[in-house]
mmCIF file of C-alpha atoms in Angstrom:
data_model
loop_
_atom_site.group_PDB
_atom_site.id
_atom_site.type_symbol
_atom_site.label_atom_id
_atom_site.label_comp_id
_atom_site.label_asym_id
_atom_site.label_seq_id
_atom_site.Cartn_x
_atom_site.Cartn_y
_atom_site.Cartn_z
ATOM 1 C CA MET G 83 15.789 -61.991 9.095
ATOM 2 C CA HIS G 84 19.250 -63.195 9.849
ATOM 3 C CA ILE G 85 22.427 -61.672 8.355
ATOM 4 C CA ASN G 86 25.526 -63.819 8.422
ATOM 5 C CA GLY G 87 28.985 -62.455 9.222
ATOM 6 C CA GLY G 88 30.118 -62.005 5.601
ATOM 7 C CA LYS G 89 26.984 -60.139 4.568
ATOM 8 C CA LEU G 90 27.187 -58.003 7.676
ATOM 9 C CA LYS G 91 30.794 -57.166 6.888
ATOM 10 C CA ASN G 92 29.816 -56.220 3.318
ATOM 11 C CA LEU G 93 26.896 -54.151 4.587
ATOM 12 C CA LEU G 94 29.117 -52.298 7.062
ATOM 13 C CA SER G 95 31.642 -51.713 4.287
ATOM 14 C CA VAL G 96 28.920 -50.191 2.073
ATOM 15 C CA PHE G 97 27.740 -47.979 4.948
ATOM 16 C CA SER G 98 31.331 -46.923 5.575
ATOM 17 C CA ILE G 99 31.780 -45.974 1.909
ATOM 18 C CA LEU G 100 28.450 -44.099 1.894
ATOM 19 C CA ASN G 101 29.362 -42.357 5.123
ATOM 20 C CA ARG G 102 32.739 -41.239 3.716
ATOM 21 C CA GLY G 103 30.958 -40.000 0.567
ATOM 22 C CA CYS G 104 28.454 -38.036 2.648
ATOM 23 C CA ILE G 105 31.206 -36.529 4.769
ATOM 24 C CA TYR G 106 33.153 -35.573 1.639
ATOM 25 C CA ALA G 107 30.022 -34.041 0.051
ATOM 26 C CA TYR G 108 29.247 -32.174 3.282
ATOM 27 C CA GLU G 109 32.799 -30.829 3.578
ATOM 28 C CA ASN G 110 32.777 -29.809 -0.083
ATOM 29 C CA LEU G 111 29.403 -28.070 0.277
ATOM 30 C CA ARG G 112 30.540 -26.397 3.510
ATOM 31 C CA SER G 113 33.722 -25.164 1.820
ATOM 32 C CA GLN G 114 31.768 -23.748 -1.134
ATOM 33 C CA PHE G 115 29.295 -22.061 1.221
ATOM 34 C CA PHE G 116 31.997 -20.377 3.311
ATOM 35 C CA SER G 117 33.854 -19.348 0.169
ATOM 36 C CA SER G 118 30.674 -17.705 -1.161
ATOM 37 C CA VAL G 119 30.012 -15.989 2.166
ATOM 38 C CA SER G 120 33.594 -14.730 2.339
ATOM 39 C CA SER G 121 33.405 -13.435 -1.224
ATOM 40 C CA SER G 122 30.090 -11.692 -0.497
ATOM 41 C CA LEU G 123 31.535 -10.087 2.625
ATOM 42 C CA ASP G 124 34.485 -8.815 0.597
ATOM 43 C CA VAL G 125 32.098 -7.292 -1.965
ATOM 44 C CA PHE G 126 29.977 -5.683 0.769
ATOM 45 C CA ASP G 127 33.079 -4.386 2.538
ATOM 46 C CA ALA G 128 34.337 -2.802 -0.695
ATOM 47 C CA ALA G 129 30.910 -1.259 -1.373
ATOM 48 C CA ASN G 130 30.726 0.044 2.200
ATOM 49 C CA THR G 131 34.193 1.580 1.929
ATOM 50 C CA SER G 132 33.258 3.191 -1.383
ATOM 51 C CA LEU G 133 30.052 4.593 0.106
ATOM 52 C CA LEU G 134 31.887 6.033 3.116
ATOM 53 C CA THR G 135 34.476 7.611 0.819
ATOM 54 C CA SER G 136 31.685 9.177 -1.272
ATOM 55 C CA ILE G 137 29.988 10.525 1.851
ATOM 56 C CA ASP G 138 33.263 11.988 3.143
ATOM 57 C CA THR G 139 33.952 13.606 -0.241
ATOM 58 C CA SER G 140 30.422 15.043 -0.403
ATOM 59 C CA LEU G 141 30.738 16.411 3.126
ATOM 60 C CA GLU G 142 34.063 18.031 2.280
ATOM 61 C CA LEU G 143 32.572 19.624 -0.862
ATOM 62 C CA ASP G 144 29.565 20.804 1.154
ATOM 63 C CA ASN G 145 31.806 22.379 3.802
ATOM 64 C CA ASP G 146 33.863 24.115 1.097
ATOM 65 C CA ALA G 147 30.708 25.455 -0.584
ATOM 66 C CA CYS G 148 29.351 26.638 2.777
ATOM 67 C CA ALA G 149 32.599 28.476 3.525
ATOM 68 C CA LYS G 150 32.504 30.197 0.108
ATOM 69 C CA ILE G 151 28.857 31.215 0.557
ATOM 70 C CA ASN G 152 29.557 32.556 4.049
ATOM 71 C CA PHE G 153 32.570 34.453 2.714
ATOM 72 C CA MET G 154 30.276 36.225 0.221
ATOM 73 C CA THR G 155 27.130 36.675 2.331
ATOM 74 C CA ILE G 156 28.409 37.618 5.794
ATOM 75 C CA PRO G 157 29.724 41.016 4.634
ATOM 76 C CA CYS G 158 26.350 41.654 2.946
ATOM 77 C CA TRP G 159 24.509 40.782 6.155
ATOM 78 C CA LYS G 160 26.732 43.153 8.094
ATOM 79 C CA ASP G 161 25.992 45.905 5.550
ATOM 80 C CA LEU G 162 22.246 45.209 5.792
ATOM 81 C CA ILE G 163 22.337 45.349 9.592
ATOM 82 C CA ARG G 164 24.227 48.654 9.457
ATOM 83 C CA LEU G 165 21.780 49.996 6.835
ATOM 84 C CA LYS G 166 18.790 48.958 8.965
ATOM 85 C CA SER G 167 20.324 50.621 12.021
ATOM 86 C CA ASP G 168 20.994 53.830 10.066
ATOM 87 C CA HIS G 169 17.452 53.723 8.656
ATOM 88 C CA CYS G 170 15.916 53.306 12.116
ATOM 89 C CA TYR G 171 18.043 56.185 13.392
ATOM 90 C CA LYS G 172 16.857 58.410 10.507
ATOM 91 C CA ILE G 173 13.198 57.479 11.148
ATOM 92 C CA VAL G 174 13.542 58.444 14.820
ATOM 93 C CA GLU G 175 15.278 61.680 13.818
ATOM 94 C CA ILE G 176 12.528 62.575 11.300
ATOM 95 C CA THR G 177 9.778 61.635 13.763
ATOM 96 C CA ASP G 178 11.337 63.775 16.487
ATOM 97 C CA ASN G 179 11.882 66.767 14.151
ATOM 98 C CA PRO G 180 9.151 66.666 11.460
ATOM 99 C CA GLY G 181 9.135 70.401 10.915
ATOM 100 C CA LYS G 182 12.820 70.462 10.102
ATOM 101 C CA TYR G 183 12.473 67.886 7.345
ATOM 102 C CA LEU G 184 9.079 68.950 5.963
ATOM 103 C CA LEU G 185 10.124 72.568 5.561
ATOM 104 C CA ASP G 186 13.419 71.785 3.792
#
């Protein structure tokens, strides 16, 4: 099949138009894709920041609660340790001197 110069010129013109249309469609699609990706990254970044803030707040509340519990329980533990020590001392004293305590 033979294509003369005019038909070839028309055919090349059609291909050129199609090529420009494809490039435009590709650029448009590429732009939409990157816009969507950028928007998604912004959403994920905001969610990540919110999650980190929540974790930091929870940790701060946990540390505050721990400090309050320690403030209340440490003196009790000290009293229990002293009471246990006194109790052990009394047991040794009674064991060493049973007559003294059984006769009283």
